[in-house]
Each structure stands twice: as structure tokens, then as C-alpha cells.
């Protein structure tokens, strides 16, 4: 024992009193953790944290699934070994100049080949090209670290796809995570077109200083032939715009955690799991300029079992959005199911919570509660159109607080069309195949409080189809400045119970 004590004393270079206090603090912290745990597994995890210094979130998120209006499947945490390597060990330099793409790849491959582990991104500015995660690997970003994606578009090109590689991606992987409190920056201004109508004179001049090309009678700026000297990709500014990538995109993956980080300035969508199972977004800050083209925040596309909690979103398009599209591979047409969204804040966005515009395959068992939208264009937005629509089931939304909504607090829209930058509505051709028709139904909205919107509730379907029906809104108060209801009784059926729509002259 004496030898053991002397070794410990040497390691910590501490006095007997300091060692006593250290062990006492450790013991009390361990006891506190154990008292908070509910299962033997969680106790074991807590003990590993104390003894080994492993930074694992032991929460199983079960508390969020209490008192739900319907039973939905609960997410599972990814299981990732907690041995660490740093990208610095593989030659990375956090000087904002050295390209670290290979260092990220080697560190991830090292951990993956050893059965999994944590890749640490320490404080610094880490310039990189695309990062591809693999099974059983966690990317942990330190508080004062910025993962900054290179403006060199050639790094992201891929031959078999018209869209570039995502900045961070994973495909057909299991147990992956992005954690920490640092920042992931997609450098989106190097990619996105800019509408003249959405920027001030000062901002417009700042884009001109970058170079670029002004088109469509001066209404659009494209990042083409920039003064930075990086090569264009694609055959034209418009084609290059359509090649823009997502910042974080997971495809065909299972057991995913994105936690704590700031995700900003994506070329396109920010956080986008597609055809995945068990996805958790916890404590994210997602942001980009309010006028960023296609700057969606968190898009859940054909995902089975997802949890989105404690996130703050401030973006240029939809805030938190549910999608489901049709795919040539039948097994990928899984729909978006068993989703819980709670304790989130959406500031600027086209919609706070959104379903659509693609909701073809399935959209069911989705619960949204205890969220706040402030400064969004619309609050609760349900949008689709011919060729993009499907049926919703078991959608429950409750306890939503809204302020300063530019347009509608609640809107159901069935004539939505996707217009890329530079395309006019009159140029859009409605699909002749009426196979995929929107059907918003079995949607239950309870406890909305909105102070400040132009229109309280808007709803319209498509003549000849039953697109909006079995919608109930109750126990809500909406203060509007122009119109209380714009509901097409011929195509939309809504039931309002104890709903107070109050006019405010402003």
C-alpha cells in the first residue's frame, strides 16, 4: 500500500491533504452518478467514466419518452469505444492554412481498423476537404476548434453523381457520432447563389468584390470565376449551383449521434440524415445567413426513429423539416417514422417545424412539443404538391410558443413547387402523373400561443382530391395583424376547438 501511495503521490505531485480531497471528490461524484442511474448498465458506464476518464454521455434519453400522446419507438445510443487519437498525430495543423483532409482520413481509418474509437479535433482552425466517417468512430471537436471546409470545389467532385460530396458524410455505417462544443463551418458563401432582392446594397457590393457572375438581368449572383482563383466545376454557374453539397449527410446508417456542436454556413442543407435508423440531434446550434439559398437547418429524410432535442436553429430555409421521397430501391422507401422533437428553438427560418415538400412514402408517428419559434416566416408549415405528396398519420404537436411570425402561424399548402434560383413559377411544369398527391390528415395541434403573425391559419387543398382533412386545432391563441383564417372550405377540412384568433392593429 505504501508503494502504491508513493506512486500516486508522485504522479499527482500533491500533498497528503490534496490527495485526500481528490479521492473524496471522486468518491462523491461517483456516488452522485450512481444515484442518477436507472440500470446496472448505466452504473457500469458511470464507473468507467470515473475510473478511466471516459467522456461518454450515459443518458439513454428515456425521460423524453414519458407522457407521449402515442407510443413511438425510442432511439438507441451509438456504442463507440472511448480510446482516443488526435488528428495532430497524423500531421494535421490547426493554422487555418494547412490542408488536413488526409490527417482526418488516416485518424478515422486508424480507429475504424482497430474496432472503433474517438478522433479528437483539438483547439485550432482545421482546413479540410470532405470527411468520411466509418462505423464505431466518434469525431469529437474541442470548444475552440473550427473544422473549416476548403473553398476548393475540385476536392468535392464525384464522377457518379451530379451533386458534390458532402462536407462530412457516412454511408452504410453503424455507431457513428459527432460530438463536442466546437464549430463545423461549410464555407457556404463560396457555393451559394445570392438573390439581389434579399440583400442590401452594401451586401451586394461585398459579393461583387469576391468576383462572381451576375445573371438573370442582375437579379442573381453566382460564385463563378471568383477572385480567390479556385477552379469552377460544372459547365455553367447554374449547373454548379445545382451541384452544391450538404454540410453533414448520413445515408443508410444506423445509430447516429450529433451532439453539442455548432454547424454553420452550409453550401446547402446543414444536418441531413437520409434512409437512416436511430438518429439523435442533441444540443446543436445550426445557423447561416437568413437569405442563404436552400439553407435548411435539420432535415430528416426517410428516417426511422429520431430524437431532436435542445437544438437552436437560425437559418435561411426550413428550420426543422421532415421529408420522405420515392426511390428506385424499394428498401429505401422507408418513410419518416417515430420522431420526437422537443425543447427546440427556431429563430429565422422559412418554417419552424415543417413537413414536406416531399412526403411521398410515409410520414407517421411524429411528436413535436415544448418548442419556441421566433422570427420565422411561418410557424407550423405543411407543404407539398402533385408528384411530391403522400399521407400523414399520427402527427401530434403541442405547447408551441411563437413570436414575430412574418406570414402564417399555421399553414397547409398543396400547390408547392420547388424553384431553384433563377427559375420562375410560370416555367414550372406540373407533373402529369397524379400518383403522388398530398394528403395531410390525422394531424393534432394543441396549445399554440402566437403573438404576431399576418395570418393565423391558412389551408387549401387541390380540387378533386381530399388533400387536407381530419385536422384538429385546439386550446390555442393566435394574435394576427391582417387575416384570421384563409381556409378554402371546398378543399380543406379543419376543426377548431377553443381557438382564439385575435386581431391586433399593430
C-alpha positions as a Python dict, from the first residue, in 0.01 Angstrom:
ca = {
    (1, 'X'): (0, 0, 0),
    (2, 'X'): (284, 237, 83),
    (3, 'X'): (445, 180, -255),
    (4, 'X'): (111, 231, -427),
    (5, 'X'): (55, 553, -232),
    (6, 'X'): (401, 688, -316),
    (7, 'X'): (340, 626, -687),
    (8, 'X'): (10, 808, -676),
    (9, 'X'): (167, 1093, -481),
    (10, 'X'): (444, 1125, -737),
    (11, 'X'): (200, 1123, -1030),
    (12, 'X'): (-17, 1395, -890),
    (13, 'X'): (265, 1582, -714),
    (14, 'X'): (24, 1655, -435),
    (15, 'X'): (27, 1671, -60),
    (16, 'X'): (-149, 1413, 157),
    (17, 'X'): (-433, 1657, 213),
    (18, 'X'): (-473, 1729, -158),
    (19, 'X'): (-478, 1356, -235),
    (20, 'X'): (-741, 1300, 31),
    (21, 'X'): (-958, 1577, -113),
    (22, 'X'): (-912, 1443, -465),
    (23, 'X'): (-1021, 1089, -370),
    (24, 'X'): (-1308, 1224, -162),
    (25, 'X'): (-1432, 1436, -452),
    (26, 'X'): (-1401, 1140, -686),
    (27, 'X'): (-1597, 919, -447),
    (28, 'X'): (-1877, 1174, -403),
    (29, 'X'): (-1904, 1231, -777),
    (30, 'X'): (-1922, 855, -837),
    (31, 'X'): (-2198, 817, -577),
    (32, 'X'): (-2393, 1104, -737),
    (33, 'X'): (-2367, 943, -1079),
    (34, 'X'): (-2479, 605, -950),
    (35, 'X'): (-2780, 759, -775),
    (36, 'X'): (-2885, 913, -1106),
    (37, 'X'): (-2858, 589, -1298),
    (38, 'X'): (-3156, 357, -1351),
    (39, 'X'): (-2992, 35, -1471),
    (40, 'X'): (-2683, -172, -1396),
    (41, 'X'): (-2556, -90, -1744),
    (42, 'X'): (-2570, 280, -1669),
    (43, 'X'): (-2394, 224, -1335),
    (44, 'X'): (-2115, 44, -1516),
    (45, 'X'): (-2085, 331, -1764),
    (46, 'X'): (-2071, 583, -1481),
    (47, 'X'): (-1794, 387, -1306),
    (48, 'X'): (-1594, 373, -1630),
    (49, 'X'): (-1628, 750, -1657),
    (50, 'X'): (-1493, 800, -1306),
    (51, 'X'): (-1215, 544, -1321),
    (52, 'X'): (-1099, 574, -1682),
    (53, 'X'): (-1184, 935, -1759),
    (54, 'X'): (-1406, 828, -2048),
    (55, 'X'): (-1624, 1113, -2176),
    (56, 'X'): (-1945, 931, -2262),
    (57, 'X'): (-2299, 1060, -2227),
    (58, 'X'): (-2458, 784, -2020),
    (59, 'X'): (-2810, 910, -2086),
    (60, 'X'): (-3042, 676, -2271),
    (61, 'X'): (-3287, 963, -2336),
    (62, 'X'): (-3572, 763, -2186),
    (63, 'X'): (-3702, 1065, -1993),
    (64, 'X'): (-3808, 1230, -2318),
    (65, 'X'): (-4043, 945, -2394),
    (66, 'X'): (-4265, 999, -2091),
    (67, 'X'): (-4628, 1110, -2126),
    (68, 'X'): (-4638, 1095, -2505),
    (69, 'X'): (-4976, 1111, -2683),
    (70, 'X'): (-4888, 794, -2879),
    (71, 'X'): (-4636, 515, -2845),
    (72, 'X'): (-4331, 570, -3061),
    (73, 'X'): (-4011, 370, -3089),
    (74, 'X'): (-3729, 502, -2871),
    (75, 'X'): (-3385, 584, -3011),
    (76, 'X'): (-3076, 386, -2918),
    (77, 'X'): (-2741, 542, -2837),
    (78, 'X'): (-2444, 450, -3057),
    (79, 'X'): (-2191, 226, -2884),
    (80, 'X'): (-1841, 356, -2951),
    (81, 'X'): (-1514, 259, -2777),
    (82, 'X'): (-1361, 555, -2600),
    (83, 'X'): (-993, 520, -2683),
    (84, 'X'): (-868, 843, -2840),
    (85, 'X'): (-636, 959, -3113),
    (86, 'X'): (-578, 1318, -3223),
    (87, 'X'): (-565, 1438, -3581),
    (88, 'X'): (-242, 1610, -3481),
    (89, 'X'): (-83, 1266, -3451),
    (90, 'X'): (-142, 1223, -3824),
    (91, 'X'): (12, 1551, -3938),
    (92, 'X'): (-278, 1793, -3905),
    (93, 'X'): (-200, 2156, -3824),
    (94, 'X'): (-459, 2392, -3685),
    (95, 'X'): (-324, 2701, -3858),
    (96, 'X'): (-615, 2750, -4099),
    (97, 'X'): (-378, 2711, -4394),
    (98, 'X'): (-255, 2351, -4393),
    (99, 'X'): (-499, 2115, -4565),
    (100, 'X'): (-586, 1841, -4315),
    (101, 'X'): (-800, 1611, -4532),
    (102, 'X'): (-551, 1323, -4523),
    (103, 'X'): (-498, 1357, -4147),
    (104, 'X'): (-872, 1324, -4082),
    (105, 'X'): (-893, 1023, -4313),
    (106, 'X'): (-594, 848, -4155),
    (107, 'X'): (-716, 907, -3800),
    (108, 'X'): (-1063, 775, -3883),
    (109, 'X'): (-918, 472, -4063),
    (110, 'X'): (-688, 401, -3769),
    (111, 'X'): (-976, 394, -3522),
    (112, 'X'): (-1205, 201, -3754),
    (113, 'X'): (-948, -69, -3826),
    (114, 'X'): (-889, -111, -3452),
    (115, 'X'): (-1257, -169, -3379),
    (116, 'X'): (-1355, 191, -3324),
    (117, 'X'): (-1274, 492, -3109),
    (118, 'X'): (-1266, 869, -3079),
    (119, 'X'): (-1093, 1106, -3321),
    (120, 'X'): (-1015, 1426, -3132),
    (121, 'X'): (-1005, 1763, -3305),
    (122, 'X'): (-821, 1995, -3063),
    (123, 'X'): (-840, 2374, -3045),
    (124, 'X'): (-740, 2543, -3368),
    (125, 'X'): (-856, 2617, -3722),
    (126, 'X'): (-853, 2295, -3926),
    (127, 'X'): (-880, 2347, -4303),
    (128, 'X'): (-1002, 2036, -4477),
    (129, 'X'): (-1178, 1877, -4770),
    (130, 'X'): (-1452, 1612, -4733),
    (131, 'X'): (-1451, 1394, -4419),
    (132, 'X'): (-1600, 1044, -4431),
    (133, 'X'): (-1691, 876, -4103),
    (134, 'X'): (-1682, 500, -4050),
    (135, 'X'): (-1850, 258, -3814),
    (136, 'X'): (-1775, 284, -3443),
    (137, 'X'): (-1598, 619, -3479),
    (138, 'X'): (-1675, 942, -3295),
    (139, 'X'): (-1546, 1279, -3415),
    (140, 'X'): (-1502, 1493, -3104),
    (141, 'X'): (-1448, 1866, -3167),
    (142, 'X'): (-1297, 2081, -2891),
    (143, 'X'): (-1466, 2404, -2782),
    (144, 'X'): (-1224, 2637, -2956),
    (145, 'X'): (-1182, 2421, -3264),
    (146, 'X'): (-1321, 2511, -3605),
    (147, 'X'): (-1341, 2248, -3879),
    (148, 'X'): (-1336, 2477, -4182),
    (149, 'X'): (-1409, 2334, -4525),
    (150, 'X'): (-1190, 2436, -4814),
    (151, 'X'): (-1327, 2661, -5090),
    (152, 'X'): (-1157, 2436, -5348),
    (153, 'X'): (-1460, 2276, -5512),
    (154, 'X'): (-1247, 2023, -5700),
    (155, 'X'): (-1199, 1841, -5367),
    (156, 'X'): (-1570, 1760, -5353),
    (157, 'X'): (-1639, 1647, -5711),
    (158, 'X'): (-1752, 1290, -5773),
    (159, 'X'): (-1796, 1125, -6111),
    (160, 'X'): (-2108, 918, -6048),
    (161, 'X'): (-2326, 1191, -5903),
    (162, 'X'): (-2444, 1532, -6015),
    (163, 'X'): (-2410, 1655, -5657),
    (164, 'X'): (-2077, 1705, -5481),
    (165, 'X'): (-1955, 1503, -5182),
    (166, 'X'): (-2097, 1626, -4850),
    (167, 'X'): (-1851, 1801, -4623),
    (168, 'X'): (-1899, 1531, -4357),
    (169, 'X'): (-2061, 1205, -4462),
    (170, 'X'): (-2110, 840, -4385),
    (171, 'X'): (-2270, 567, -4595),
    (172, 'X'): (-2386, 223, -4475),
    (173, 'X'): (-2215, 269, -4138),
    (174, 'X'): (-2323, 190, -3782),
    (175, 'X'): (-2247, 359, -3449),
    (176, 'X'): (-2111, 698, -3553),
    (177, 'X'): (-2105, 1031, -3372),
    (178, 'X'): (-2005, 1394, -3396),
    (179, 'X'): (-1971, 1548, -3051),
    (180, 'X'): (-1806, 1830, -2858),
    (181, 'X'): (-1868, 2202, -2842),
    (182, 'X'): (-1665, 2324, -3138),
    (183, 'X'): (-1773, 2454, -3479),
    (184, 'X'): (-1818, 2295, -3821),
    (185, 'X'): (-1816, 2561, -4095),
    (186, 'X'): (-1917, 2473, -4451),
    (187, 'X'): (-1784, 2796, -4605),
    (188, 'X'): (-2114, 2821, -4792),
    (189, 'X'): (-2065, 3168, -4940),
    (190, 'X'): (-1822, 3008, -5185),
    (191, 'X'): (-2107, 2791, -5317),
    (192, 'X'): (-2445, 2958, -5284),
    (193, 'X'): (-2614, 3184, -5542),
    (194, 'X'): (-2749, 3509, -5399),
    (195, 'X'): (-3076, 3679, -5488),
    (196, 'X'): (-3043, 4056, -5532),
    (197, 'X'): (-3382, 4108, -5370),
    (198, 'X'): (-3262, 3951, -5046),
    (199, 'X'): (-2956, 4164, -4977),
    (200, 'X'): (-2880, 4527, -4913),
    (201, 'X'): (-2669, 4745, -5142),
    (202, 'X'): (-2373, 4704, -4908),
    (203, 'X'): (-2403, 4325, -4908),
    (204, 'X'): (-2444, 4315, -5286),
    (205, 'X'): (-2123, 4513, -5329),
    (206, 'X'): (-1942, 4274, -5095),
    (207, 'X'): (-2030, 3984, -5324),
    (208, 'X'): (-1910, 4182, -5625),
    (209, 'X'): (-1574, 4221, -5451),
    (210, 'X'): (-1544, 3842, -5446),
    (211, 'X'): (-1574, 3833, -5824),
    (212, 'X'): (-1851, 3604, -5938),
    (213, 'X'): (-2103, 3640, -6217),
    (214, 'X'): (-2428, 3841, -6219),
    (215, 'X'): (-2705, 3686, -6430),
    (216, 'X'): (-3080, 3694, -6498),
    (217, 'X'): (-3096, 4068, -6560),
    (218, 'X'): (-2899, 4146, -6249),
    (219, 'X'): (-3126, 3951, -6014),
    (220, 'X'): (-2880, 3673, -5926),
    (221, 'X'): (-2514, 3649, -5828),
    (222, 'X'): (-2327, 3321, -5871),
    (223, 'X'): (-1986, 3232, -5717),
    (224, 'X'): (-1836, 3174, -6063),
    (225, 'X'): (-1484, 3288, -6161),
    (226, 'X'): (-1412, 3408, -5808),
    (227, 'X'): (-1109, 3625, -5741),
    (228, 'X'): (-982, 3363, -5496),
    (229, 'X'): (-866, 3171, -5803),
    (230, 'X'): (-1023, 2836, -5717),
    (231, 'X'): (-1148, 2647, -6022),
    (232, 'X'): (-1513, 2634, -6124),
    (233, 'X'): (-1686, 2299, -6153),
    (234, 'X'): (-1974, 2215, -6384),
    (235, 'X'): (-2036, 2371, -6722),
    (236, 'X'): (-2213, 2687, -6608),
    (237, 'X'): (-2289, 2891, -6295),
    (238, 'X'): (-2638, 2740, -6273),
    (239, 'X'): (-2511, 2385, -6311),
    (240, 'X'): (-2250, 2442, -6042),
    (241, 'X'): (-2522, 2578, -5814),
    (242, 'X'): (-2716, 2252, -5853),
    (243, 'X'): (-2404, 2057, -5752),
    (244, 'X'): (-2394, 2213, -5406),
    (245, 'X'): (-2344, 1966, -5121),
    (246, 'X'): (-2485, 1918, -4771),
    (247, 'X'): (-2267, 2000, -4474),
    (248, 'X'): (-2345, 1681, -4275),
    (249, 'X'): (-2517, 1396, -4458),
    (250, 'X'): (-2557, 1037, -4347),
    (251, 'X'): (-2701, 776, -4585),
    (252, 'X'): (-2814, 425, -4495),
    (253, 'X'): (-2662, 449, -4149),
    (254, 'X'): (-2773, 326, -3808),
    (255, 'X'): (-2720, 458, -3454),
    (256, 'X'): (-2608, 817, -3507),
    (257, 'X'): (-2542, 1091, -3252),
    (258, 'X'): (-2474, 1457, -3336),
    (259, 'X'): (-2435, 1642, -3009),
    (260, 'X'): (-2328, 1983, -2882),
    (261, 'X'): (-2153, 2124, -3187),
    (262, 'X'): (-2225, 2439, -3387),
    (263, 'X'): (-2300, 2364, -3753),
    (264, 'X'): (-2292, 2669, -3978),
    (265, 'X'): (-2271, 2812, -4329),
    (266, 'X'): (-2357, 2505, -4530),
    (267, 'X'): (-2350, 2520, -4911),
    (268, 'X'): (-2696, 2359, -4893),
    (269, 'X'): (-2868, 2166, -4608),
    (270, 'X'): (-2687, 2162, -4274),
    (271, 'X'): (-2775, 1834, -4097),
    (272, 'X'): (-2934, 1575, -4324),
    (273, 'X'): (-2973, 1206, -4236),
    (274, 'X'): (-3126, 1004, -4523),
    (275, 'X'): (-3256, 643, -4510),
    (276, 'X'): (-3121, 607, -4157),
    (277, 'X'): (-3232, 442, -3834),
    (278, 'X'): (-3177, 572, -3480),
    (279, 'X'): (-3071, 934, -3524),
    (280, 'X'): (-3014, 1176, -3234),
    (281, 'X'): (-2954, 1552, -3262),
    (282, 'X'): (-2896, 1696, -2915),
    (283, 'X'): (-2793, 2048, -2823),
    (284, 'X'): (-2695, 2160, -3171),
    (285, 'X'): (-2663, 2521, -3282),
    (286, 'X'): (-2740, 2538, -3655),
    (287, 'X'): (-2703, 2873, -3830),
    (288, 'X'): (-2642, 3054, -4156),
    (289, 'X'): (-2742, 3391, -4308),
    (290, 'X'): (-3119, 3441, -4321),
    (291, 'X'): (-3104, 3469, -4701),
    (292, 'X'): (-2889, 3162, -4766),
    (293, 'X'): (-3029, 2973, -5065),
    (294, 'X'): (-3158, 2626, -4961),
    (295, 'X'): (-3006, 2677, -4618),
    (296, 'X'): (-3221, 2421, -4433),
    (297, 'X'): (-3131, 2353, -4071),
    (298, 'X'): (-3214, 1995, -3971),
    (299, 'X'): (-3380, 1780, -4240),
    (300, 'X'): (-3495, 1429, -4153),
    (301, 'X'): (-3542, 1231, -4476),
    (302, 'X'): (-3683, 876, -4467),
    (303, 'X'): (-3554, 819, -4115),
    (304, 'X'): (-3692, 558, -3881),
    (305, 'X'): (-3667, 657, -3513),
    (306, 'X'): (-3521, 1000, -3444),
    (307, 'X'): (-3487, 1237, -3149),
    (308, 'X'): (-3421, 1610, -3188),
    (309, 'X'): (-3383, 1794, -2857),
    (310, 'X'): (-3233, 2114, -2715),
    (311, 'X'): (-3138, 2247, -3058),
    (312, 'X'): (-3125, 2612, -3167),
    (313, 'X'): (-3176, 2678, -3538),
    (314, 'X'): (-3136, 3009, -3723),
    (315, 'X'): (-3117, 2953, -4098),
    (316, 'X'): (-3214, 3064, -4448),
    (317, 'X'): (-3476, 2800, -4529),
    (318, 'X'): (-3678, 2542, -4334),
    (319, 'X'): (-3582, 2507, -3969),
    (320, 'X'): (-3664, 2152, -3857),
    (321, 'X'): (-3809, 1962, -4151),
    (322, 'X'): (-3950, 1612, -4212),
    (323, 'X'): (-3914, 1466, -4562),
    (324, 'X'): (-3994, 1137, -4736),
    (325, 'X'): (-3933, 1076, -5106),
    (326, 'X'): (-3969, 792, -5352),
    (327, 'X'): (-3664, 589, -5453),
    (328, 'X'): (-3586, 329, -5717),
    (329, 'X'): (-3458, 97, -5443),
    (330, 'X'): (-3768, -35, -5259),
    (331, 'X'): (-3595, -89, -4925),
    (332, 'X'): (-3508, 281, -4910),
    (333, 'X'): (-3872, 388, -4927),
    (334, 'X'): (-3896, 359, -4551),
    (335, 'X'): (-4073, 686, -4474),
    (336, 'X'): (-4012, 910, -4174),
    (337, 'X'): (-4148, 746, -3861),
    (338, 'X'): (-4120, 757, -3484),
    (339, 'X'): (-3977, 1107, -3448),
    (340, 'X'): (-3976, 1310, -3125),
    (341, 'X'): (-3887, 1681, -3133),
    (342, 'X'): (-3874, 1866, -2802),
    (343, 'X'): (-3726, 2172, -2631),
    (344, 'X'): (-3601, 2330, -2953),
    (345, 'X'): (-3582, 2696, -3059),
    (346, 'X'): (-3607, 2812, -3419),
    (347, 'X'): (-3528, 3173, -3492),
    (348, 'X'): (-3520, 3276, -3855),
    (349, 'X'): (-3637, 3006, -4099),
    (350, 'X'): (-3900, 2965, -4368),
    (351, 'X'): (-4084, 2742, -4123),
    (352, 'X'): (-4024, 2647, -3761),
    (353, 'X'): (-4149, 2290, -3790),
    (354, 'X'): (-4212, 2168, -4144),
    (355, 'X'): (-4348, 1859, -4315),
    (356, 'X'): (-4261, 1844, -4685),
    (357, 'X'): (-4233, 1932, -4952),
    (358, 'X'): (-4159, 1564, -5024),
    (359, 'X'): (-4377, 1339, -4807),
    (360, 'X'): (-4438, 1060, -5053),
    (361, 'X'): (-4360, 732, -4879),
    (362, 'X'): (-4481, 783, -4523),
    (363, 'X'): (-4496, 1045, -4251),
    (364, 'X'): (-4623, 898, -3926),
    (365, 'X'): (-4589, 888, -3550),
    (366, 'X'): (-4427, 1228, -3514),
    (367, 'X'): (-4448, 1425, -3187),
    (368, 'X'): (-4341, 1789, -3159),
    (369, 'X'): (-4373, 1958, -2820),
    (370, 'X'): (-4242, 2237, -2599),
    (371, 'X'): (-4073, 2438, -2873),
    (372, 'X'): (-4039, 2810, -2949),
    (373, 'X'): (-4033, 2981, -3289),
    (374, 'X'): (-3925, 3344, -3306),
    (375, 'X'): (-3894, 3541, -3630),
    (376, 'X'): (-3970, 3258, -3872),
    (377, 'X'): (-4164, 3322, -4194),
    (378, 'X'): (-4422, 3061, -4093),
    (379, 'X'): (-4463, 2865, -3772),
    (380, 'X'): (-4610, 2521, -3841),
    (381, 'X'): (-4578, 2458, -4214),
    (382, 'X'): (-4724, 2164, -4406),
    (383, 'X'): (-4629, 2190, -4773),
    (384, 'X'): (-4641, 1956, -5072),
    (385, 'X'): (-4763, 1933, -5430),
    (386, 'X'): (-4862, 1695, -5707),
    (387, 'X'): (-4582, 1444, -5764),
    (388, 'X'): (-4437, 1510, -5418),
    (389, 'X'): (-4718, 1420, -5179),
    (390, 'X'): (-4822, 1133, -4956),
    (391, 'X'): (-5030, 1058, -4648),
    (392, 'X'): (-4957, 1166, -4292),
    (393, 'X'): (-5064, 969, -3985),
    (394, 'X'): (-5046, 1027, -3610),
    (395, 'X'): (-4887, 1372, -3605),
    (396, 'X'): (-4913, 1540, -3262),
    (397, 'X'): (-4793, 1896, -3200),
    (398, 'X'): (-4833, 2069, -2863),
    (399, 'X'): (-4715, 2358, -2649),
    (400, 'X'): (-4564, 2575, -2919),
    (401, 'X'): (-4487, 2941, -2849),
    (402, 'X'): (-4438, 3177, -3144),
    (403, 'X'): (-4342, 3542, -3178),
    (404, 'X'): (-4292, 3773, -3476),
    (405, 'X'): (-4403, 3531, -3746),
    (406, 'X'): (-4386, 3710, -4082),
    (407, 'X'): (-4665, 3523, -4262),
    (408, 'X'): (-4885, 3236, -4134),
    (409, 'X'): (-4873, 3084, -3787),
    (410, 'X'): (-5016, 2758, -3926),
    (411, 'X'): (-5036, 2675, -4297),
    (412, 'X'): (-5138, 2378, -4512),
    (413, 'X'): (-5028, 2420, -4874),
    (414, 'X'): (-5077, 2164, -5151),
    (415, 'X'): (-4958, 2358, -5457),
    (416, 'X'): (-4595, 2387, -5352),
    (417, 'X'): (-4329, 2366, -5622),
    (418, 'X'): (-3953, 2368, -5586),
    (419, 'X'): (-3800, 2662, -5772),
    (420, 'X'): (-3420, 2662, -5799),
    (421, 'X'): (-3255, 3003, -5809),
    (422, 'X'): (-3328, 3165, -6144),
    (423, 'X'): (-3641, 2960, -6223),
    (424, 'X'): (-3980, 3131, -6248),
    (425, 'X'): (-4307, 2979, -6132),
    (426, 'X'): (-4461, 3006, -6477),
    (427, 'X'): (-4176, 2794, -6616),
    (428, 'X'): (-4259, 2504, -6385),
    (429, 'X'): (-4439, 2209, -6548),
    (430, 'X'): (-4683, 2030, -6315),
    (431, 'X'): (-4626, 1651, -6332),
    (432, 'X'): (-4887, 1474, -6543),
    (433, 'X'): (-4867, 1164, -6323),
    (434, 'X'): (-5104, 1235, -6035),
    (435, 'X'): (-4986, 930, -5843),
    (436, 'X'): (-4830, 1121, -5555),
    (437, 'X'): (-5096, 1356, -5420),
    (438, 'X'): (-5061, 1536, -5084),
    (439, 'X'): (-5288, 1410, -4808),
    (440, 'X'): (-5240, 1597, -4482),
    (441, 'X'): (-5461, 1416, -4231),
    (442, 'X'): (-5461, 1284, -3874),
    (443, 'X'): (-5276, 1595, -3752),
    (444, 'X'): (-5346, 1719, -3399),
    (445, 'X'): (-5232, 2065, -3284),
    (446, 'X'): (-5286, 2164, -2920),
    (447, 'X'): (-5167, 2462, -2719),
    (448, 'X'): (-5024, 2706, -2972),
    (449, 'X'): (-4965, 3058, -2847),
    (450, 'X'): (-4863, 3305, -3115),
    (451, 'X'): (-4819, 3679, -3069),
    (452, 'X'): (-4759, 3848, -3402),
    (453, 'X'): (-4833, 3700, -3744),
    (454, 'X'): (-5005, 3828, -4057),
    (455, 'X'): (-5241, 3532, -4097),
    (456, 'X'): (-5339, 3299, -3817),
    (457, 'X'): (-5441, 2986, -4009),
    (458, 'X'): (-5424, 2914, -4383),
    (459, 'X'): (-5527, 2594, -4557),
    (460, 'X'): (-5604, 2490, -4913),
    (461, 'X'): (-5601, 2159, -5099),
    (462, 'X'): (-5646, 2059, -5462),
    (463, 'X'): (-5983, 2046, -5632),
    (464, 'X'): (-6098, 1691, -5694),
    (465, 'X'): (-5882, 1544, -5417),
    (466, 'X'): (-5916, 1516, -5039),
    (467, 'X'): (-5581, 1671, -4952),
    (468, 'X'): (-5645, 1841, -4617),
    (469, 'X'): (-5882, 1670, -4375),
    (470, 'X'): (-5912, 1539, -4019),
    (471, 'X'): (-5702, 1825, -3885),
    (472, 'X'): (-5787, 1947, -3537),
    (473, 'X'): (-5650, 2259, -3371),
    (474, 'X'): (-5748, 2330, -3012),
    (475, 'X'): (-5672, 2529, -2697),
    (476, 'X'): (-5474, 2791, -2887),
    (477, 'X'): (-5446, 3170, -2905),
    (478, 'X'): (-5313, 3345, -3213),
    (479, 'X'): (-5278, 3722, -3241),
    (480, 'X'): (-5275, 3829, -3607),
    (481, 'X'): (-5237, 4159, -3791),
    (482, 'X'): (-5420, 4101, -4123),
    (483, 'X'): (-5629, 3782, -4159),
    (484, 'X'): (-5766, 3536, -3907),
    (485, 'X'): (-5842, 3247, -4142),
    (486, 'X'): (-5773, 3182, -4508),
    (487, 'X'): (-5930, 2838, -4538),
    (488, 'X'): (-6067, 2703, -4866),
    (489, 'X'): (-6375, 2518, -4740),
    (490, 'X'): (-6405, 2330, -5071),
    (491, 'X'): (-6065, 2164, -5040),
    (492, 'X'): (-5965, 2180, -4671),
    (493, 'X'): (-6139, 2044, -4361),
    (494, 'X'): (-6017, 2176, -4025),
    (495, 'X'): (-6179, 2150, -3684),
    (496, 'X'): (-6107, 2436, -3442),
    (497, 'X'): (-6191, 2393, -3074),
    (498, 'X'): (-6131, 2663, -2816),
    (499, 'X'): (-5914, 2857, -3059),
    (500, 'X'): (-5894, 3233, -3005),
    (501, 'X'): (-5796, 3439, -3309),
    (502, 'X'): (-5736, 3797, -3201),
    (503, 'X'): (-5682, 4095, -3432),
    (504, 'X'): (-5403, 4337, -3345),
    (505, 'X'): (-5382, 4666, -3537),
    (506, 'X'): (-5011, 4695, -3455),
}
